[in-house]
Structure formats: structure tokens, C-alpha cells
CSV table of C-alpha atoms in Angstrom, one decimal:
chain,number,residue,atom,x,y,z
A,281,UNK,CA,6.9,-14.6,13.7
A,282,UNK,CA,4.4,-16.8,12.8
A,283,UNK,CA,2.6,-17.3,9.3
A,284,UNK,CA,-1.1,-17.4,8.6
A,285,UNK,CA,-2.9,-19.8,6.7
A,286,UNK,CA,-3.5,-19.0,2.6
A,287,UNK,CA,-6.5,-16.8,2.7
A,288,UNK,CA,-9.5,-18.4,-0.1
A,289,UNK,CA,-9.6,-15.7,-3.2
A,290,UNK,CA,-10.9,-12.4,-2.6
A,291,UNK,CA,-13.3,-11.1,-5.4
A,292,UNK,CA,-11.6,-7.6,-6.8
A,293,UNK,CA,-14.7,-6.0,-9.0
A,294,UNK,CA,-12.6,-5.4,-12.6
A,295,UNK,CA,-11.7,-1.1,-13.7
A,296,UNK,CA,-15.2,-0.3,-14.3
A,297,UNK,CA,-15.2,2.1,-18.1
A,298,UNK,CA,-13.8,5.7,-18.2
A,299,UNK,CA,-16.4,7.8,-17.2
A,300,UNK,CA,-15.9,11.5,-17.7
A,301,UNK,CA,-15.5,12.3,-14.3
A,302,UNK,CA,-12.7,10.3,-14.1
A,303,UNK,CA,-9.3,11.8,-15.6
A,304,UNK,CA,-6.5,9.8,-16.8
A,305,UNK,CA,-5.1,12.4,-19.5
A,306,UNK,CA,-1.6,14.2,-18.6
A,307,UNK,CA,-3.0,16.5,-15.5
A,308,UNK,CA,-1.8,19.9,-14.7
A,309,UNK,CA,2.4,19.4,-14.4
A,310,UNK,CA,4.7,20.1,-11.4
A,311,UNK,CA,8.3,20.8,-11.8
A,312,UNK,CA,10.5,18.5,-9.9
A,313,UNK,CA,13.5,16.3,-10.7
A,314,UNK,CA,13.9,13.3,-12.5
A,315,UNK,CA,12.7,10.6,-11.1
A,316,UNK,CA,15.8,8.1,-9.6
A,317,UNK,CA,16.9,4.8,-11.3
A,318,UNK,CA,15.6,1.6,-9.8
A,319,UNK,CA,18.0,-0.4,-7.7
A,320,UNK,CA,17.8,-4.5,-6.2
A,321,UNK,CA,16.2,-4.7,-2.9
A,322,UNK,CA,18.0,-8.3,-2.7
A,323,UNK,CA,20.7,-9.6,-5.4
A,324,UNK,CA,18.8,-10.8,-8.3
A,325,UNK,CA,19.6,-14.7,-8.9
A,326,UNK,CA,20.7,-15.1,-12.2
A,327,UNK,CA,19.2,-19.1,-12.1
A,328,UNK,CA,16.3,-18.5,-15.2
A,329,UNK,CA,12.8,-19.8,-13.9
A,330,UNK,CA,10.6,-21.6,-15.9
A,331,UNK,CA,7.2,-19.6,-16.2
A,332,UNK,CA,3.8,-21.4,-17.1
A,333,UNK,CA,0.8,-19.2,-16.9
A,334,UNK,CA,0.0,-15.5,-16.4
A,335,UNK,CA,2.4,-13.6,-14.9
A,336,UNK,CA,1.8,-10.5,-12.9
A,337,UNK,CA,3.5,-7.4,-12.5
A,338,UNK,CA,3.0,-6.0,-8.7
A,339,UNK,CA,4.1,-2.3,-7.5
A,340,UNK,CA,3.8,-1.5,-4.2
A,341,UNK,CA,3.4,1.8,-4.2
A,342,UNK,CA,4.5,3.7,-0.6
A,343,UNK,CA,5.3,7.3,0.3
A,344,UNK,CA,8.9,6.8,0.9
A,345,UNK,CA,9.6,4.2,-1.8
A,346,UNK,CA,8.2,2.5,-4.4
A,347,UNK,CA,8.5,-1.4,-5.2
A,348,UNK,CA,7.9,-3.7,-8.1
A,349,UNK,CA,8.4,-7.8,-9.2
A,350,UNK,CA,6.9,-10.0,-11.4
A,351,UNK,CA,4.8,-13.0,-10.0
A,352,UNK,CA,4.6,-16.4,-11.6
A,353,UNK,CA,0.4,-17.9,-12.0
A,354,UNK,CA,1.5,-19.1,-8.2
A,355,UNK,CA,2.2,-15.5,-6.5
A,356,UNK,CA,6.0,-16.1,-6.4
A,357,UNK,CA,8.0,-13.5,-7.3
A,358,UNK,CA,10.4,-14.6,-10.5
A,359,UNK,CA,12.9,-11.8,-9.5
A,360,UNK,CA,14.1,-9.6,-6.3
A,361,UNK,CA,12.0,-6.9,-6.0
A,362,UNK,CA,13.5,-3.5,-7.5
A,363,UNK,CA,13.2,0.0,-5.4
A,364,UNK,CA,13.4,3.7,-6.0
A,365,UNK,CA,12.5,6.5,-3.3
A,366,UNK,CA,9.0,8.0,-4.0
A,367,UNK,CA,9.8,11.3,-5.4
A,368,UNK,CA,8.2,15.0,-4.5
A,369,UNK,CA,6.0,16.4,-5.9
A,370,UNK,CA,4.5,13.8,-7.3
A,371,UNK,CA,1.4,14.9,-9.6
A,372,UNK,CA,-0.2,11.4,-11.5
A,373,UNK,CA,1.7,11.8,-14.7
A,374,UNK,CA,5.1,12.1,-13.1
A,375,UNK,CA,4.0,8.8,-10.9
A,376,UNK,CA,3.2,6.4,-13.8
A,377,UNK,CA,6.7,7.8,-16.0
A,378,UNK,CA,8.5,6.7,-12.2
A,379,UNK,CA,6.7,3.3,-12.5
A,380,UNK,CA,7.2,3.0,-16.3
A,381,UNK,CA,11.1,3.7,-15.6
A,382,UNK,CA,10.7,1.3,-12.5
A,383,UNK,CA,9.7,-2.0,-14.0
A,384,UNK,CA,12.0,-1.4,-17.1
A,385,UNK,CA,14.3,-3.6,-16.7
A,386,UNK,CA,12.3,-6.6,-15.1
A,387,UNK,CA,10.9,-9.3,-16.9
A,388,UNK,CA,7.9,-9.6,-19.5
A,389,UNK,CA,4.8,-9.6,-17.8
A,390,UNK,CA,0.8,-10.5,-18.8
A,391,UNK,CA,-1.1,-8.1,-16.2
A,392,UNK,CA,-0.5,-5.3,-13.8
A,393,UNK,CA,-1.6,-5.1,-10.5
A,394,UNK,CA,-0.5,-2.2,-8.6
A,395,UNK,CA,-1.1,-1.0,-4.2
A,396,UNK,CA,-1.8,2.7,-4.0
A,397,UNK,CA,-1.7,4.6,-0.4
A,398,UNK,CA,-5.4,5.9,-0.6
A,399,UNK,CA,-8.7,5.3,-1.2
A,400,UNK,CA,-8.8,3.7,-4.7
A,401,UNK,CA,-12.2,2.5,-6.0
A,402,UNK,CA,-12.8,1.1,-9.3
A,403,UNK,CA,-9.0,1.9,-10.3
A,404,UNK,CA,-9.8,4.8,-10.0
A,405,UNK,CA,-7.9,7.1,-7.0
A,406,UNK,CA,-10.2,9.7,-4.1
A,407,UNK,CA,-7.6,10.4,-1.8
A,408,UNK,CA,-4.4,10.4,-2.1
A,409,UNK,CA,-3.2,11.9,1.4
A,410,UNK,CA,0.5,11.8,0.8
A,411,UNK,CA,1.4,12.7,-3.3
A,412,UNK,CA,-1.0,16.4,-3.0
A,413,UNK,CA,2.1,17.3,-0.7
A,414,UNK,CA,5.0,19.1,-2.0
A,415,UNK,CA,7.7,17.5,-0.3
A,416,UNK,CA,5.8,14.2,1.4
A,417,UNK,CA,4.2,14.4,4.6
A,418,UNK,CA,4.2,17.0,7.1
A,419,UNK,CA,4.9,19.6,4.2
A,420,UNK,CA,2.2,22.0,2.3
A,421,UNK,CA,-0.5,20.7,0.3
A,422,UNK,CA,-0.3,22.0,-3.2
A,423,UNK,CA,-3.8,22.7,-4.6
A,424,UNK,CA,-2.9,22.2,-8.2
A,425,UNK,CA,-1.8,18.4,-6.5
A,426,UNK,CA,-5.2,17.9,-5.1
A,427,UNK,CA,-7.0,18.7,-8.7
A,428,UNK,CA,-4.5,16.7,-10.5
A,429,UNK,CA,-5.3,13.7,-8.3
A,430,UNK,CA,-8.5,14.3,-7.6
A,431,UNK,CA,-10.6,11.1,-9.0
A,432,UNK,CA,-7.8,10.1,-11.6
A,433,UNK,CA,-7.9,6.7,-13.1
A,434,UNK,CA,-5.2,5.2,-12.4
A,435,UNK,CA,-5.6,1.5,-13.5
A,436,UNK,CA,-6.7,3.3,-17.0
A,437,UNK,CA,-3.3,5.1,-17.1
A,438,UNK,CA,-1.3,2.1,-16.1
A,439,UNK,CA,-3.0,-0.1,-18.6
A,440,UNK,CA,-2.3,2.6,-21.2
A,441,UNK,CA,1.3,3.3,-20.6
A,442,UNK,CA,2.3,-0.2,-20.1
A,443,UNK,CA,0.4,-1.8,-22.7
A,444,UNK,CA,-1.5,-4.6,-20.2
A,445,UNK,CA,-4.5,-4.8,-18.1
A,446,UNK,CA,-4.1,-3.0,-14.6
A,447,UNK,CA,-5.7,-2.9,-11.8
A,448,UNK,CA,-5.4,-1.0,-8.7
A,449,UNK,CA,-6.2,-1.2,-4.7
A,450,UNK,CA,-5.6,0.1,-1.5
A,451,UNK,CA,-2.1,-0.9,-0.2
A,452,UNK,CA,-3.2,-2.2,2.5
A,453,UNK,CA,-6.1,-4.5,1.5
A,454,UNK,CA,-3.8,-5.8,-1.4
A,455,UNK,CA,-0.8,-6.8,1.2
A,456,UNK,CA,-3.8,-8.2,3.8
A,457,UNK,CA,-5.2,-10.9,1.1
A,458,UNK,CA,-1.8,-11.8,1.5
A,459,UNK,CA,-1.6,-12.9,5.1
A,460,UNK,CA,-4.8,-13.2,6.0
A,461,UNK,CA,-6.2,-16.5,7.8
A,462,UNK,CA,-9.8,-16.7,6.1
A,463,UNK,CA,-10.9,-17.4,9.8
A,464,UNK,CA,-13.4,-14.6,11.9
A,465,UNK,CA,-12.7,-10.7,11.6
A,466,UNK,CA,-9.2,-10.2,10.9
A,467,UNK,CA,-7.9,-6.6,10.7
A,468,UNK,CA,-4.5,-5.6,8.7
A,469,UNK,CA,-2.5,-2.3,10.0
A,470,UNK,CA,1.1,-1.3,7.6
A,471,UNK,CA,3.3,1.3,9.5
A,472,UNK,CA,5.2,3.4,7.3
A,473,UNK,CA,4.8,6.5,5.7
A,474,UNK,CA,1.0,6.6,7.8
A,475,UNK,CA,-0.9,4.0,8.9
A,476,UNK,CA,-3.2,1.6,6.7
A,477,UNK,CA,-5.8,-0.8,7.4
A,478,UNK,CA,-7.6,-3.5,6.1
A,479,UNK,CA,-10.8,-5.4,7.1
A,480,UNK,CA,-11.6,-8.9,6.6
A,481,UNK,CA,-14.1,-11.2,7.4
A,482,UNK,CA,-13.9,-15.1,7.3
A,483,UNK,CA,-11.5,-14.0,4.5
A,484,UNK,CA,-13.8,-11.8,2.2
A,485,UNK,CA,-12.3,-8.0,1.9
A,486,UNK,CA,-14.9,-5.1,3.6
A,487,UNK,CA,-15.2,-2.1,2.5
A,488,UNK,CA,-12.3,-0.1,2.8
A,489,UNK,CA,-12.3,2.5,5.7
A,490,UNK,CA,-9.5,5.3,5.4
A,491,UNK,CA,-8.5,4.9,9.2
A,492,UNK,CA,-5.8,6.1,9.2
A,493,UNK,CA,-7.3,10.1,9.4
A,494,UNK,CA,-9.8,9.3,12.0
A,495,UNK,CA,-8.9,11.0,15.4
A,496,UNK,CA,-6.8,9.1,17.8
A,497,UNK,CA,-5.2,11.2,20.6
A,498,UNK,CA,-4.5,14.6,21.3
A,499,UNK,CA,-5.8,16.2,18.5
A,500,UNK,CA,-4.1,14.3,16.1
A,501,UNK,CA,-5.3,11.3,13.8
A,502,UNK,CA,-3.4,7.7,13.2
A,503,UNK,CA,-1.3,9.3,10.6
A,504,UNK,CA,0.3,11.5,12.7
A,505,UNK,CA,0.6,10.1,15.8
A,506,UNK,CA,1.7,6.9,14.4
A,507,UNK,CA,3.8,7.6,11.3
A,508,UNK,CA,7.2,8.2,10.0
A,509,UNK,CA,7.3,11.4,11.0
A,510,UNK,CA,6.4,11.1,14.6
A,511,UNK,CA,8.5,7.7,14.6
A,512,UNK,CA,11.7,9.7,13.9
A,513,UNK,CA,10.6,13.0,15.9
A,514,UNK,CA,10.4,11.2,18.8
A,515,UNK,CA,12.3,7.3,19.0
A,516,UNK,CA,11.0,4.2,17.9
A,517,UNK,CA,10.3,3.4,22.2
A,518,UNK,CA,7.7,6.0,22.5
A,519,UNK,CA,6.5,5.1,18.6
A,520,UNK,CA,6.4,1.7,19.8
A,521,UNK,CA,3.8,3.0,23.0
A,522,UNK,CA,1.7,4.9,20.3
A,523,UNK,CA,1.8,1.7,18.0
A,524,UNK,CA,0.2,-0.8,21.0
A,525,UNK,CA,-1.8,2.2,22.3
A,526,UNK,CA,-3.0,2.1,18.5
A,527,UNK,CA,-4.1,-1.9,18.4
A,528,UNK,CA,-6.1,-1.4,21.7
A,529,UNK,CA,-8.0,1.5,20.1
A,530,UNK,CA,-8.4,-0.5,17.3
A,531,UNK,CA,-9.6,-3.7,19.2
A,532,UNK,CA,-12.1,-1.3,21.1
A,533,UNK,CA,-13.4,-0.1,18.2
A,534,UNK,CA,-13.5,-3.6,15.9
A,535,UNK,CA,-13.3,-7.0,18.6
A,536,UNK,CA,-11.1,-8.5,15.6
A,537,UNK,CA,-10.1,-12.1,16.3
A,538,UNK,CA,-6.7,-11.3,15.2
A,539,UNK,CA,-5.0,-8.0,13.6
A,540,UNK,CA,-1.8,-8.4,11.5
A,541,UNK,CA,1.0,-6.1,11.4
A,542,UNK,CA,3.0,-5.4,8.3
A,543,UNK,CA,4.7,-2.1,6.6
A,544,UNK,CA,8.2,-1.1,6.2
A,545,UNK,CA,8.6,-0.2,10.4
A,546,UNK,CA,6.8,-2.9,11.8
A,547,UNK,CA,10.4,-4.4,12.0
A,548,UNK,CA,11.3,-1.6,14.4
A,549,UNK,CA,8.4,-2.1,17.3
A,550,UNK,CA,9.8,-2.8,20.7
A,551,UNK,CA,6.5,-4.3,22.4
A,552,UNK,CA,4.8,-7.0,22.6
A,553,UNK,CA,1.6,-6.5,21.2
A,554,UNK,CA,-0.6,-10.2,22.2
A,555,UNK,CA,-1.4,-13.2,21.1
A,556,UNK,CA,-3.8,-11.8,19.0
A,557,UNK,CA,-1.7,-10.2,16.9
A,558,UNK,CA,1.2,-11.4,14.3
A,559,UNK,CA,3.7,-9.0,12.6
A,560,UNK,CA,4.0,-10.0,9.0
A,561,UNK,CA,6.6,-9.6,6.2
A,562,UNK,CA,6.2,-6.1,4.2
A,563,UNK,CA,7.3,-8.3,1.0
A,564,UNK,CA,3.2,-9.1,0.8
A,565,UNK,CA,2.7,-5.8,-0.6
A,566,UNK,CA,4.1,-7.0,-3.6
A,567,UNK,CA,3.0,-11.1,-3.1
A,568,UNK,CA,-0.5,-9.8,-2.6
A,569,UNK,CA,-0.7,-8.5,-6.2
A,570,UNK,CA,-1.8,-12.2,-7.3
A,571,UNK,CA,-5.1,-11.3,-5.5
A,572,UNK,CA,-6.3,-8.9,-7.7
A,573,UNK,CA,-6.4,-11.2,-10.1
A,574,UNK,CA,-7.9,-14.3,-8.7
A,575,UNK,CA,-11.8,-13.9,-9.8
């Protein structure tokens, strides 16, 4: 696995001001139980590290799990990251008690920056494909889930329930300013719940283009064809086709000089997919969250 170059900053715009459209009050509650208590990804080392400078609270935020750290002013994480499954449903008030719960026991942190699996603009959250589900993907979309979600500011509600300033991006374009090179059009896919992309060129973050629901084959988009559900339906060999089937689609569509592969399954593909193409540590969803910040 190789290891690409330390991109040059990316320039986040700041949470613009609440505007009325935007929502960050408690919206409209689904019953569901409480959410579970964090666990280790990795053994915590109990050595203490010195800390000069901000340090940064990142949460990856995913639709099976949800992760969290704190980053020293370098982008290291000070501690193992911590886990809990994503619980369903999820409506916006129940997500930010999970994170509050989450990050509990980690240490003291200066600013929040947090990966969201949608279109996030602003802070502030337009789709938000998997959490207006009422079990996670592949179930029933709950309308009172789609109002509750429907342009909520979720930097503003971070930033209020954990008492710092937040901000928020796509998943995917957090855990790209990661990896990326800086060098030519480089495009970022994470396999796991869906599939999410980032574009970036000569190291500067494009627009953000929701890829993942465009059409791909039969029917179905790049969510379905290619995500957890369809991994486990039917066998990560045939997932694996899909996945490679996927990056030449992509390639059609884009010419990127090179497309990096991250996400909780990328572990699991079982083809080659070029030399164009590098599969990257899922751990830069949460190293990523330096980015936000460096403006």
C-alpha cells in the first residue's frame, strides 16, 4: 500500500450565521434505544503526550459506526480512536446526544471538526441518505426523518452542545485532504455503508458531487450496487467485480490521474484495480479532521 504525498491546505469556508431556514433546535423525536457506550478501536496507551497548540476533536461519522479522537496542532491523534455502532433511527437530536456520549471520555479539546455521510454545505446538512431510514439502509424512509434532517445545522448544534467551534464536511472530502497528492485530478471513493467520493484538483477540494446516487448499472445507483448491503448479499468476489467495474466508470466519466480508495471495506477487495489507484487507511477519516481547520 503505498502513501501519498501531504496534500497543501485545503480552504474550508467557516459555518456561515444561522439563517432561519436552517434548524438546529431539538427536531421532531423518534423513539429508539439508548444509544451504546463507546468502546477502544485500539488499546489506548497510557504514555501522556505533551500537547502544544490547538487540538482538534475529529468524528467520523459513518452509517454503521461512528468514530472519534483528538488531534494534536500536527494532525496526530493523542488517543486510539473510540467507536460505537450508528444507531436507528437516528433523527439530528438523538445524533449529537450519541456524539456528546461518544467523545466523553476522551481528552480536552479546542475545536470540533466532524465527517458527515451527505451533502453538508456551510455546516449545514441537504441530504442525509442513510439517518431518514428507520433501520439503516435498505429499510423504509421515515418522513418525519426527512423533515427533521432536512437543512439542519449541524456544525451550529455541535458547537452548542459541546461548547467549541465545529465544523462540518462531507466524509469523504474530509478523509481525501488526507491522502491526497496535491498533484493533477485526483478522485477519492470510501466503501462502506455507500459509496463516497471526493474531487480534487492539483490539491484544491471541487465542489462536492453526491455520486454515489447517480445511476450505475441495472437500474440501480453506486449505493446499491456497491454498498454494504449488496457486499454481504452477494460475497465480497462479485463486490469486488462491481467495485473495479465502479473505478472504470469513474475513470470514463473524470480521466483522474489517480483515484484513492479508503472506507471501512476497502480492506476486503480482491482485485487489482491499476497503477492508478492506491487503497488508503480508513483511519484518515478521522486524521483528515486537521483540514478543516487549516485556513
Amino acid at each position: 500500500m503505498s502513501t501519498p504525498a501531504e496534500p497543501p491546505p485545503t480552504t474550508p469556508a467557516k459555518p456561515p450565521a444561522k439563517a432561519s431556514a436552517r434548524r438546529t433546535a431539538a427536531p421532531p423525536k423518534v423513539a429508539g434505544p439508548a444509544a451504546p457506550a463507546a468502546v477502544p478501536v485500539e488499546v489506548a496507551s497510557a504514555v501522556p503526550v505533551p500537547v502544544t497548540g490547538a487540538t482538534t476533536l475529529a468524528i467520523d461519522i459513518g452509517g454503521t459506526g461512528i468514530k472519534a479522537s483528538v488531534l494534536d496542532a500536527g494532525g496526530v491523534m493523542l488517543v486510539d480512536r473510540v467507536r460505537v455502532p450508528t444507531p436507528y433511527p437516528l433523527p439530528p437530536d438523538r445524533l449529537v446526544a450519541t456524539l456528546v456520549k461518544l467523545v466523553g471520555a476522551l481528552p480536552a479539546f479546542d475545536r470540533v471538526s466532524a465527517g458527515f455521510p451527505g451533502m453538508v454545505r456551510g455546516g449545514v446538512v441537504l441530504s442525509s441518505p442513510h439517518f431518514v431510514t428507520a433501520s439503516g439502509p435498505g429499510t423504509k424512509v421515515v418522513p418525519d426523518l426527512v423533515k427533521a434532517w432536512q437543512r439542519f445545522d449541524l456544525a451550529a448544534a455541535l458547537t452548542l452542545a459541546l461548547g467549541k467551534p465545529a465544523r462540518v464536511a462531507n466524509d469523504a472530502d474530509l478523509q481525501g485532504a488526507e491522502v491526497v497528492s496535491g498533484k493533477g485530478l485526483e478522485v477519492v471513493i470510501t466503501l462502506g455503508t455507500g459509496l463516497g467520493t471526493a474531487l480534487f484538483d492539483n490539491g484544491h477540494l471541487l465542489p462536492h458531487m453526491e455520486l454515489a446516487h447517480h445511476p450505475f448499472r441495472k437500474g440501480e445507483d453506486y449505493d446499491e450496487q456497491v454498498g454494504e448491503e449488496a457486499r454481504k448479499r452477494i460475497g465480497d468476489k462479485k463486490w469486488s467485480k462491481r467495485v473495479a467495474r465502479a473505478v472504470q466508470t469513474i475513470d470514463a466519466l473524470l480521466f483522474f490521474d489517480h483515484l484513492y480508495v479508503g472506507g471501512g471495506n476497502s480492506h476486503r477487495l480482491t482485485v487489482e484495480l491499476g497503477d492508478r489507484v492506491t487503497i488508503v487507511d480508513n483511519v484518515a477519516g478521522i486524521t483528515g479532521g486537521i483540514k478543516l481547520w487549516d485556513v
